[in-house]
mmCIF file of C-alpha atoms in Angstrom:
data_model
loop_
_atom_site.group_PDB
_atom_site.id
_atom_site.type_symbol
_atom_site.label_atom_id
_atom_site.label_comp_id
_atom_site.label_asym_id
_atom_site.label_seq_id
_atom_site.Cartn_x
_atom_site.Cartn_y
_atom_site.Cartn_z
ATOM 1 C CA MET A 2 -0.057 -0.294 0.034
ATOM 2 C CA LYS A 3 2.856 2.453 1.040
ATOM 3 C CA ARG A 4 4.574 1.720 -2.119
ATOM 4 C CA LYS A 5 1.625 1.664 -4.359
ATOM 5 C CA ILE A 6 1.092 5.815 -2.690
ATOM 6 C CA ILE A 7 5.031 6.272 -3.266
ATOM 7 C CA SER A 8 3.915 5.829 -6.884
ATOM 8 C CA LEU A 9 0.859 7.650 -7.258
ATOM 9 C CA HIS A 10 3.134 11.178 -5.996
ATOM 10 C CA LEU A 11 5.782 10.432 -8.397
ATOM 11 C CA ILE A 12 2.774 9.945 -11.079
ATOM 12 C CA LEU A 13 1.125 13.801 -9.406
ATOM 13 C CA ALA A 14 4.815 14.673 -9.721
ATOM 14 C CA LEU A 15 5.839 13.854 -13.185
ATOM 15 C CA ILE A 16 2.401 15.694 -14.453
ATOM 16 C CA ALA A 17 2.807 18.436 -12.733
ATOM 17 C CA ILE A 18 6.374 19.800 -13.861
ATOM 18 C CA PRO A 19 5.769 20.283 -18.032
ATOM 19 C CA LEU A 20 3.343 22.129 -16.554
ATOM 20 C CA PHE A 21 4.182 24.665 -13.962
ATOM 21 C CA VAL A 22 7.283 24.660 -17.334
ATOM 22 C CA VAL A 23 4.357 25.693 -20.197
ATOM 23 C CA THR A 24 3.014 27.999 -17.495
ATOM 24 C CA SER A 25 5.919 29.647 -16.624
ATOM 25 C CA CYS A 26 7.195 29.942 -19.916
ATOM 26 C CA SER A 27 3.578 31.719 -20.813
ATOM 27 C CA ASP A 28 3.468 34.077 -17.679
ATOM 28 C CA LYS A 29 7.362 35.128 -19.377
ATOM 29 C CA ALA A 30 6.074 35.042 -22.190
ATOM 30 C CA ASP A 31 3.228 37.494 -21.363
ATOM 31 C CA LYS A 32 5.468 39.550 -19.357
ATOM 32 C CA GLU A 33 7.499 40.575 -22.716
ATOM 33 C CA LYS A 34 4.752 41.373 -24.015
ATOM 34 C CA ILE A 35 3.578 43.621 -21.390
ATOM 35 C CA PHE A 36 6.903 45.069 -20.713
ATOM 36 C CA SER A 37 8.312 44.902 -23.956
ATOM 37 C CA PRO A 38 8.700 48.972 -24.670
ATOM 38 C CA PRO A 39 6.716 49.906 -28.143
ATOM 39 C CA SER A 40 9.095 50.211 -31.466
ATOM 40 C CA ILE A 41 9.171 52.042 -34.201
ATOM 41 C CA THR A 42 10.363 51.094 -37.610
ATOM 42 C CA SER A 43 9.057 53.192 -40.128
ATOM 43 C CA MET A 44 6.732 56.543 -41.329
ATOM 44 C CA THR A 45 6.106 58.986 -43.226
ATOM 45 C CA ALA A 46 8.891 61.557 -44.616
ATOM 46 C CA THR A 47 7.686 64.697 -43.711
ATOM 47 C CA CYS A 48 4.770 66.290 -41.983
ATOM 48 C CA PHE A 49 3.005 70.262 -40.442
ATOM 49 C CA TYR A 50 0.571 71.112 -38.361
ATOM 50 C CA ASN A 51 -2.546 69.155 -38.718
ATOM 51 C CA SER A 52 -0.804 66.507 -41.550
ATOM 52 C CA THR A 53 -1.294 62.278 -40.754
ATOM 53 C CA VAL A 54 1.649 61.190 -39.718
ATOM 54 C CA VAL A 55 1.417 57.066 -40.297
ATOM 55 C CA ILE A 56 3.813 54.928 -38.205
ATOM 56 C CA THR A 57 4.258 51.560 -38.441
ATOM 57 C CA GLY A 58 6.123 48.554 -35.945
ATOM 58 C CA LYS A 59 4.779 46.875 -33.042
ATOM 59 C CA GLY A 60 4.064 47.278 -29.522
ATOM 60 C CA PHE A 61 1.462 49.799 -29.704
ATOM 61 C CA SER A 62 -1.706 49.799 -27.757
ATOM 62 C CA PRO A 63 -5.341 48.616 -30.753
ATOM 63 C CA ASN A 64 -6.931 51.717 -27.447
ATOM 64 C CA LYS A 65 -6.070 55.350 -29.798
ATOM 65 C CA GLU A 66 -6.606 56.772 -26.174
ATOM 66 C CA ASP A 67 -2.774 54.716 -24.415
ATOM 67 C CA ASN A 68 -0.616 55.628 -26.913
ATOM 68 C CA ILE A 69 1.571 58.858 -26.200
ATOM 69 C CA VAL A 70 3.253 60.014 -29.068
ATOM 70 C CA LYS A 71 5.268 63.066 -29.594
ATOM 71 C CA PHE A 72 7.295 65.223 -31.692
ATOM 72 C CA GLY A 73 9.916 66.291 -30.069
ATOM 73 C CA ALA A 74 8.376 68.225 -26.454
ATOM 74 C CA VAL A 75 5.054 68.748 -28.132
ATOM 75 C CA SER A 76 2.240 65.388 -28.094
ATOM 76 C CA GLY A 77 0.475 64.209 -31.673
ATOM 77 C CA THR A 78 -3.497 63.473 -31.926
ATOM 78 C CA VAL A 79 -2.585 59.664 -32.309
ATOM 79 C CA ILE A 80 -5.863 59.443 -34.554
ATOM 80 C CA GLU A 81 -6.394 55.377 -35.600
ATOM 81 C CA ALA A 82 -4.306 52.614 -33.447
ATOM 82 C CA LYS A 83 -3.748 48.695 -34.738
ATOM 83 C CA SER A 84 -1.134 46.683 -32.567
ATOM 84 C CA THR A 85 1.408 47.071 -35.249
ATOM 85 C CA SER A 86 0.139 51.478 -36.613
ATOM 86 C CA LEU A 87 -0.652 54.138 -35.635
ATOM 87 C CA SER A 88 -1.862 56.972 -37.991
ATOM 88 C CA VAL A 89 -1.258 60.871 -35.877
ATOM 89 C CA LYS A 90 -1.870 64.991 -36.697
ATOM 90 C CA ALA A 91 1.081 66.052 -36.562
ATOM 91 C CA PRO A 92 0.934 68.914 -33.323
ATOM 92 C CA ASP A 93 1.942 72.949 -35.305
ATOM 93 C CA LEU A 94 5.960 72.385 -34.647
ATOM 94 C CA ALA A 95 7.006 76.144 -35.691
ATOM 95 C CA SER A 96 10.336 76.605 -37.487
ATOM 96 C CA ALA A 97 11.878 73.057 -36.330
ATOM 97 C CA THR A 98 13.382 71.735 -39.374
ATOM 98 C CA THR A 99 13.184 68.529 -37.937
ATOM 99 C CA VAL A 100 11.985 66.333 -35.144
ATOM 100 C CA ASP A 101 11.791 62.706 -33.392
ATOM 101 C CA VAL A 102 8.885 61.042 -32.695
ATOM 102 C CA THR A 103 8.816 58.023 -30.053
ATOM 103 C CA VAL A 104 5.987 56.511 -29.362
ATOM 104 C CA THR A 105 4.939 55.135 -26.190
ATOM 105 C CA ASN A 106 2.281 52.318 -24.026
ATOM 106 C CA SER A 107 1.566 51.913 -20.558
ATOM 107 C CA GLY A 108 4.369 53.725 -19.880
ATOM 108 C CA LEU A 109 7.259 52.006 -22.033
ATOM 109 C CA ILE A 110 8.933 54.162 -24.575
ATOM 110 C CA SER A 111 10.023 53.093 -28.205
ATOM 111 C CA ASN A 112 12.445 53.802 -30.093
ATOM 112 C CA ALA A 113 13.426 57.645 -32.407
ATOM 113 C CA LYS A 114 12.817 58.403 -35.425
ATOM 114 C CA THR A 115 13.582 61.601 -36.960
ATOM 115 C CA ILE A 116 10.576 63.689 -39.462
ATOM 116 C CA GLU A 117 11.516 66.259 -41.780
ATOM 117 C CA VAL A 118 9.869 69.342 -40.866
ATOM 118 C CA ASP A 119 8.107 71.126 -44.340
ATOM 119 C CA VAL A 120 8.638 74.391 -42.236
ATOM 120 C CA ASP A 121 6.505 76.496 -45.061
ATOM 121 C CA GLN A 122 3.498 74.069 -45.378
ATOM 122 C CA ASN A 123 4.214 74.374 -41.119
ATOM 123 C CA LYS A 124 3.415 78.611 -41.800
ATOM 124 C CA ILE A 125 0.692 77.892 -44.810
ATOM 125 C CA ALA A 126 -1.501 75.770 -41.789
ATOM 126 C CA THR A 127 -0.600 78.360 -38.354
ATOM 127 C CA TYR A 128 -1.083 81.413 -40.263
ATOM 128 C CA ALA A 129 -3.476 83.695 -38.996
ATOM 129 C CA TRP A 130 -5.231 84.920 -42.381
ATOM 130 C CA ALA A 131 -7.366 88.014 -42.762
ATOM 131 C CA SER A 132 -10.530 86.604 -42.278
ATOM 132 C CA THR A 133 -13.977 87.454 -43.686
ATOM 133 C CA THR A 134 -16.521 85.292 -44.079
ATOM 134 C CA THR A 135 -19.078 85.664 -47.140
ATOM 135 C CA LYS A 136 -21.610 84.106 -45.945
ATOM 136 C CA PRO A 137 -21.850 80.763 -43.502
ATOM 137 C CA GLY A 138 -19.653 78.313 -44.883
ATOM 138 C CA VAL A 139 -17.712 80.613 -47.061
ATOM 139 C CA ILE A 140 -15.010 82.382 -45.775
ATOM 140 C CA TYR A 141 -12.373 84.604 -47.341
ATOM 141 C CA LYS A 142 -8.315 84.715 -46.188
ATOM 142 C CA SER A 143 -5.643 86.350 -47.462
ATOM 143 C CA GLY A 144 -2.078 86.700 -46.633
ATOM 144 C CA LYS A 145 0.847 88.415 -47.644
ATOM 145 C CA PHE A 146 4.054 86.631 -46.202
ATOM 146 C CA SER A 147 7.441 86.035 -47.576
ATOM 147 C CA LEU A 148 7.288 81.914 -47.902
ATOM 148 C CA PHE A 149 9.575 79.251 -50.043
ATOM 149 C CA GLY A 150 12.385 81.762 -48.869
ATOM 150 C CA SER A 151 12.637 85.816 -47.532
ATOM 151 C CA ALA A 152 10.234 86.687 -50.793
ATOM 152 C CA GLN A 153 6.966 88.012 -50.423
ATOM 153 C CA ARG A 154 4.915 85.937 -51.622
ATOM 154 C CA SER A 155 0.473 86.899 -51.917
ATOM 155 C CA LEU A 156 -2.337 84.688 -51.062
ATOM 156 C CA TYR A 157 -5.862 84.830 -51.136
ATOM 157 C CA ILE A 158 -8.406 81.341 -50.328
ATOM 158 C CA LEU A 159 -11.989 80.600 -50.706
ATOM 159 C CA ASP A 160 -12.699 78.149 -47.590
ATOM 160 C CA VAL A 161 -16.077 76.508 -48.899
ATOM 161 C CA THR A 162 -18.585 74.513 -46.932
ATOM 162 C CA LEU A 163 -20.287 72.796 -49.536
ATOM 163 C CA ASP A 164 -24.066 72.225 -48.714
ATOM 164 C CA ALA A 165 -28.183 73.546 -49.598
ATOM 165 C CA SER A 166 -26.808 76.669 -49.102
ATOM 166 C CA ASN A 167 -23.608 76.495 -51.148
ATOM 167 C CA THR A 168 -23.768 75.780 -54.025
ATOM 168 C CA LEU A 169 -20.197 75.470 -56.804
ATOM 169 C CA GLY A 170 -20.597 75.684 -60.388
ATOM 170 C CA ILE A 171 -18.656 76.128 -63.183
ATOM 171 C CA GLY A 172 -19.746 79.248 -65.571
ATOM 172 C CA VAL A 173 -18.536 79.847 -69.097
ATOM 173 C CA ALA A 174 -18.977 83.144 -71.696
ATOM 174 C CA THR A 175 -19.080 83.665 -75.279
ATOM 175 C CA SER A 176 -16.982 85.524 -75.631
ATOM 176 C CA ASN A 177 -13.995 86.781 -73.326
ATOM 177 C CA ILE A 178 -15.133 89.325 -70.516
ATOM 178 C CA SER A 179 -13.569 89.148 -66.816
ATOM 179 C CA THR A 180 -13.893 87.172 -63.608
ATOM 180 C CA THR A 181 -15.164 89.640 -61.858
ATOM 181 C CA ALA A 182 -18.526 90.439 -64.277
ATOM 182 C CA MET A 183 -18.964 86.735 -65.564
ATOM 183 C CA SER A 184 -19.495 86.185 -61.621
ATOM 184 C CA ASN A 185 -22.415 89.036 -61.783
ATOM 185 C CA ASN A 186 -23.420 86.789 -64.275
ATOM 186 C CA TYR A 187 -23.984 83.762 -62.634
ATOM 187 C CA ASN A 188 -24.834 85.889 -59.079
ATOM 188 C CA ALA A 189 -22.011 84.507 -56.877
ATOM 189 C CA VAL A 190 -21.091 84.962 -53.650
ATOM 190 C CA ALA A 191 -16.978 84.875 -54.402
ATOM 191 C CA GLY A 192 -15.557 82.948 -58.437
ATOM 192 C CA VAL A 193 -11.640 82.097 -59.756
ATOM 193 C CA ASN A 194 -11.162 81.767 -62.785
ATOM 194 C CA ALA A 195 -10.503 79.078 -64.360
ATOM 195 C CA GLY A 196 -9.722 76.854 -67.715
ATOM 196 C CA TYR A 197 -7.196 77.373 -70.572
ATOM 197 C CA PHE A 198 -8.230 79.562 -73.975
ATOM 198 C CA LYS A 199 -7.205 81.316 -77.045
ATOM 199 C CA LEU A 200 -5.037 84.051 -76.708
ATOM 200 C CA SER A 201 -3.146 85.112 -79.622
ATOM 201 C CA GLY A 202 0.189 83.518 -80.204
ATOM 202 C CA SER A 203 -0.468 81.043 -78.522
ATOM 203 C CA TYR A 204 -1.990 78.038 -79.884
ATOM 204 C CA ASP A 205 -5.052 76.213 -78.821
ATOM 205 C CA LYS A 206 -5.750 74.144 -75.592
ATOM 206 C CA ASP A 207 -9.686 74.442 -74.572
ATOM 207 C CA PRO A 208 -10.760 72.205 -72.700
ATOM 208 C CA TYR A 209 -14.183 69.919 -72.735
ATOM 209 C CA ILE A 210 -16.596 71.854 -70.218
ATOM 210 C CA ARG A 211 -20.403 70.889 -69.538
ATOM 211 C CA ILE A 212 -22.372 72.637 -67.601
ATOM 212 C CA ASP A 213 -26.077 70.693 -66.288
ATOM 213 C CA GLY A 214 -25.686 67.608 -67.664
ATOM 214 C CA ALA A 215 -24.787 68.915 -71.178
ATOM 215 C CA THR A 216 -21.385 70.145 -73.077
ATOM 216 C CA VAL A 217 -20.658 73.408 -73.516
ATOM 217 C CA GLN A 218 -17.125 73.238 -74.671
ATOM 218 C CA SER A 219 -15.925 69.958 -76.323
ATOM 219 C CA GLY A 220 -12.259 71.531 -76.029
ATOM 220 C CA ASP A 221 -8.638 71.177 -78.288
ATOM 221 C CA LEU A 222 -7.340 67.653 -79.395
ATOM 222 C CA ASN A 223 -3.037 66.599 -79.268
ATOM 223 C CA VAL A 224 -2.825 69.354 -76.327
ATOM 224 C CA ASN A 225 0.011 68.129 -73.730
ATOM 225 C CA SER A 226 -1.518 66.542 -71.317
ATOM 226 C CA VAL A 227 -0.419 69.046 -68.499
ATOM 227 C CA PHE A 228 -2.871 71.172 -69.586
ATOM 228 C CA THR A 229 -5.553 68.928 -69.299
ATOM 229 C CA ASN A 230 -4.911 65.462 -66.616
ATOM 230 C CA SER A 231 -7.231 66.527 -65.149
ATOM 231 C CA VAL A 232 -10.503 67.409 -63.713
ATOM 232 C CA LEU A 233 -13.262 69.219 -62.026
ATOM 233 C CA ILE A 234 -16.138 67.373 -61.402
ATOM 234 C CA VAL A 235 -19.539 68.292 -60.020
ATOM 235 C CA ASN A 236 -22.635 66.511 -59.437
ATOM 236 C CA GLU A 237 -24.946 66.689 -56.847
ATOM 237 C CA ASN A 238 -23.036 69.177 -55.022
ATOM 238 C CA VAL A 239 -20.161 66.689 -53.878
ATOM 239 C CA ALA A 240 -17.045 68.395 -55.572
ATOM 240 C CA THR A 241 -13.973 65.880 -56.805
ATOM 241 C CA VAL A 242 -10.944 65.912 -58.817
ATOM 242 C CA ARG A 243 -9.316 63.024 -60.735
ATOM 243 C CA LYS A 244 -6.428 62.689 -62.691
ATOM 244 C CA PHE A 245 -6.958 61.006 -65.873
ATOM 245 C CA THR A 246 -3.502 58.787 -66.948
ATOM 246 C CA GLN A 247 -3.652 57.742 -69.795
ATOM 247 C CA ASP A 248 -0.929 59.464 -71.709
ATOM 248 C CA HIS A 249 -1.474 61.113 -74.857
ATOM 249 C CA TYR A 250 -2.740 64.309 -76.095
ATOM 250 C CA ASN A 251 -6.184 63.675 -76.298
ATOM 251 C CA GLN A 252 -8.273 64.436 -72.769
ATOM 252 C CA ASN A 253 -9.744 66.234 -73.438
ATOM 253 C CA LEU A 254 -12.830 62.556 -75.269
ATOM 254 C CA ILE A 255 -11.352 60.992 -72.768
ATOM 255 C CA ALA A 256 -13.612 63.378 -70.252
ATOM 256 C CA ALA A 257 -16.741 64.055 -72.595
ATOM 257 C CA ALA A 258 -16.851 60.227 -72.469
ATOM 258 C CA THR A 259 -17.751 60.562 -68.755
ATOM 259 C CA PRO A 260 -21.418 59.663 -68.749
ATOM 260 C CA PHE A 261 -23.272 62.048 -67.732
ATOM 261 C CA ALA A 262 -25.137 60.672 -64.641
ATOM 262 C CA GLN A 263 -21.241 59.983 -62.936
ATOM 263 C CA ALA A 264 -20.860 64.430 -63.906
ATOM 264 C CA LYS A 265 -22.840 67.003 -64.645
ATOM 265 C CA ASN A 266 -20.453 69.298 -64.816
ATOM 266 C CA MET A 267 -17.014 68.943 -65.425
ATOM 267 C CA ILE A 268 -14.186 71.629 -67.314
ATOM 268 C CA VAL A 269 -10.436 69.962 -67.972
ATOM 269 C CA CYS A 270 -7.115 71.079 -67.150
ATOM 270 C CA GLY A 271 -4.001 70.673 -65.444
ATOM 271 C CA PRO A 272 -1.630 70.046 -64.092
ATOM 272 C CA MET A 273 -3.645 67.451 -62.265
ATOM 273 C CA LEU A 274 -1.343 68.980 -58.112
ATOM 274 C CA VAL A 275 -1.518 66.382 -55.194
ATOM 275 C CA THR A 276 -4.141 62.761 -55.300
ATOM 276 C CA SER A 277 -4.938 61.465 -52.384
ATOM 277 C CA GLY A 278 -2.865 63.348 -49.780
ATOM 278 C CA LYS A 279 0.800 63.480 -52.137
ATOM 279 C CA ILE A 280 1.428 65.230 -54.035
ATOM 280 C CA GLU A 281 2.599 64.896 -57.676
ATOM 281 C CA SER A 282 5.888 63.844 -58.530
ATOM 282 C CA LEU A 283 5.803 67.217 -61.104
ATOM 283 C CA ASP A 284 8.161 68.408 -64.471
ATOM 284 C CA MET A 285 9.680 70.966 -62.884
ATOM 285 C CA SER A 286 11.917 71.538 -66.820
ATOM 286 C CA ILE A 287 8.238 72.371 -67.797
ATOM 287 C CA SER A 288 8.976 76.050 -67.844
ATOM 288 C CA HIS A 289 4.838 75.845 -67.670
ATOM 289 C CA ASN A 290 6.012 74.623 -63.753
ATOM 290 C CA SER A 291 9.056 75.731 -63.071
ATOM 291 C CA SER A 292 8.364 79.694 -63.835
ATOM 292 C CA LEU A 293 7.741 81.749 -61.205
ATOM 293 C CA ALA A 294 3.914 83.313 -61.620
ATOM 294 C CA ALA A 295 0.732 84.324 -60.960
ATOM 295 C CA ARG A 296 -1.743 80.976 -60.598
ATOM 296 C CA THR A 297 -4.667 79.390 -58.761
ATOM 297 C CA GLY A 298 -5.125 76.006 -58.407
ATOM 298 C CA LEU A 299 -9.236 74.268 -56.951
ATOM 299 C CA GLY A 300 -8.603 71.670 -54.143
ATOM 300 C CA VAL A 301 -10.973 69.502 -52.494
ATOM 301 C CA THR A 302 -11.214 66.942 -49.670
ATOM 302 C CA ALA A 303 -11.405 63.730 -49.704
ATOM 303 C CA ASP A 304 -16.091 63.679 -48.226
ATOM 304 C CA GLY A 305 -15.381 66.726 -52.082
ATOM 305 C CA LYS A 306 -17.908 69.024 -49.485
ATOM 306 C CA ARG A 307 -14.996 71.118 -48.627
ATOM 307 C CA VAL A 308 -13.234 72.838 -51.275
ATOM 308 C CA PHE A 309 -10.135 75.276 -51.410
ATOM 309 C CA LEU A 310 -9.916 78.464 -53.906
ATOM 310 C CA VAL A 311 -6.404 79.802 -53.731
ATOM 311 C CA VAL A 312 -5.099 82.630 -56.665
ATOM 312 C CA VAL A 313 -1.424 83.523 -55.649
ATOM 313 C CA ASP A 314 -0.617 86.961 -57.044
ATOM 314 C CA THR A 315 3.080 88.636 -58.771
ATOM 315 C CA GLY A 316 4.222 91.769 -59.557
ATOM 316 C CA GLY A 317 3.113 95.004 -56.935
ATOM 317 C CA GLY A 318 6.518 93.268 -54.712
ATOM 318 C CA PHE A 319 4.974 89.857 -54.173
ATOM 319 C CA THR A 320 7.089 87.045 -56.505
ATOM 320 C CA GLY A 321 4.744 84.765 -58.076
ATOM 321 C CA ILE A 322 5.159 80.257 -57.185
ATOM 322 C CA THR A 323 5.460 77.628 -59.561
ATOM 323 C CA THR A 324 3.436 74.618 -59.884
ATOM 324 C CA LEU A 325 5.227 72.509 -56.460
ATOM 325 C CA GLN A 326 4.894 75.555 -54.642
ATOM 326 C CA LEU A 327 1.076 75.674 -55.412
ATOM 327 C CA ALA A 328 0.462 72.280 -54.459
ATOM 328 C CA LYS A 329 2.029 73.030 -50.894
ATOM 329 C CA ILE A 330 -0.615 75.664 -50.596
ATOM 330 C CA LEU A 331 -2.892 73.563 -51.736
ATOM 331 C CA GLN A 332 -1.890 70.580 -48.980
ATOM 332 C CA ALA A 333 -1.205 72.757 -46.798
ATOM 333 C CA LEU A 334 -4.471 73.613 -46.378
ATOM 334 C CA GLY A 335 -6.419 70.235 -45.686
ATOM 335 C CA ALA A 336 -6.814 69.342 -50.055
ATOM 336 C CA VAL A 337 -6.295 65.956 -50.805
ATOM 337 C CA ASP A 338 -6.873 66.013 -54.117
ATOM 338 C CA ALA A 339 -5.706 69.177 -56.072
ATOM 339 C CA MET A 340 -5.161 70.470 -60.040
ATOM 340 C CA ASN A 341 -3.937 73.542 -61.455
ATOM 341 C CA PHE A 342 -6.518 75.941 -62.811
ATOM 342 C CA ASP A 343 -5.448 79.022 -65.505
ATOM 343 C CA GLY A 344 -1.931 81.139 -64.409
ATOM 344 C CA GLY A 345 -0.547 84.681 -65.152
ATOM 345 C CA GLY A 346 -2.412 87.509 -65.932
ATOM 346 C CA SER A 347 -5.538 85.271 -65.524
ATOM 347 C CA SER A 348 -5.075 84.384 -62.066
ATOM 348 C CA THR A 349 -8.365 87.000 -60.662
ATOM 349 C CA MET A 350 -10.279 85.632 -57.137
ATOM 350 C CA PHE A 351 -14.115 87.544 -56.496
ATOM 351 C CA VAL A 352 -15.886 88.062 -54.170
ATOM 352 C CA LYS A 353 -19.391 89.436 -53.450
ATOM 353 C CA ASN A 354 -18.589 92.884 -51.307
ATOM 354 C CA GLN A 355 -14.816 92.568 -51.252
ATOM 355 C CA GLY A 356 -12.079 94.167 -52.878
ATOM 356 C CA ASP A 357 -12.662 97.099 -55.731
ATOM 357 C CA SER A 358 -16.346 95.952 -57.467
ATOM 358 C CA GLY A 359 -15.817 92.907 -56.158
ATOM 359 C CA LEU A 360 -11.990 92.233 -57.528
ATOM 360 C CA VAL A 361 -10.077 90.739 -54.641
ATOM 361 C CA ASN A 362 -6.404 90.236 -55.453
ATOM 362 C CA SER A 363 -4.156 92.378 -57.493
ATOM 363 C CA PRO A 364 -3.177 90.716 -61.283
ATOM 364 C CA ASN A 365 0.134 91.188 -62.585
ATOM 365 C CA GLY A 366 0.547 93.776 -59.772
ATOM 366 C CA GLY A 367 -2.365 95.794 -60.447
ATOM 367 C CA THR A 368 -6.848 96.212 -61.401
ATOM 368 C CA TYR A 369 -6.717 95.309 -64.808
ATOM 369 C CA GLN A 370 -7.888 91.897 -64.973
ATOM 370 C CA ARG A 371 -7.761 89.469 -68.416
ATOM 371 C CA PRO A 372 -11.080 88.440 -69.597
ATOM 372 C CA VAL A 373 -11.528 85.085 -69.571
ATOM 373 C CA ARG A 374 -13.395 82.188 -71.358
ATOM 374 C CA SER A 375 -14.650 79.941 -68.114
ATOM 375 C CA ILE A 376 -14.414 80.476 -64.087
ATOM 376 C CA VAL A 377 -15.567 78.142 -60.975
ATOM 377 C CA TYR A 378 -17.662 79.832 -58.186
ATOM 378 C CA VAL A 379 -19.302 78.964 -55.278
ATOM 379 C CA LYS A 380 -23.381 80.811 -54.974
#
């Protein structure tokens, strides 16, 4: 009987040993999992105030409130969290050109990764604009300050929220007239010049234009894609900016083939500046892109319900910008997709009851408005 009891004890002991080993290993793994600091492997290359920085790695908390993301000494705002990635809104980093980013989870701090700060975009995103509410949802902003170096730039912005009270439209004239005159013809509260058009000595680059489901201008063929690789579509008062990826010279035909049910209003122009939150690889060897000129551009948010219309002057002590710089301005304002419109002497902004009979900018440093063929307006 005594031997049987001893044998039973031995058997139970042998059973307990592996259970103890498994339990101990499991406890050790859990402790390592809990007490291992988070680790950053990669992240978005550059940032500016309120831009989205995506951080990848491991050891993050799926609960976004548990993650503390520091840009230097300043905390960003975590907007989405997974155990292997975080999406964070960057804080205002003032004049810093680079900062180290860290993630803290459960009191443990990750390795640091350096991110570049786009100082110009940070300045645009945090600038104290002179601001006027033209009507609820339509805000007119302006600013004159050094940007992209020491040169002085003069910027004019329409920040528009599309809703039942604010409608975005495309306007045309049968003969060239000023932006302000055409805006008044459409009973608009604000507007900017839009598509290219024929000028003495220039080659044909008229865009395809559709208004209220009808083609009002077929557009020229054999046009360089730099002038035609993007399109503004306004359908049911939702704005979309789309890039044509086909590499040929007849992109007006592609626009014309778009089903009317999908695009009641549209105008072709170019180049495309920002696509899905990323600045396009613009060919800066082309003078159209690289020249410091007056510019007009348009950007939209992802939902198509917020639109940014931008005009940048040249002359009168102010320096124009490149298309790349216009892309940076629109992206810094919050545009996810953006396109370039006709610029130079055509760049004009109208705001009702503001400026000189609605003319708020200074085309080529003066008040003369080059007659244009089309506009984008708000009413």
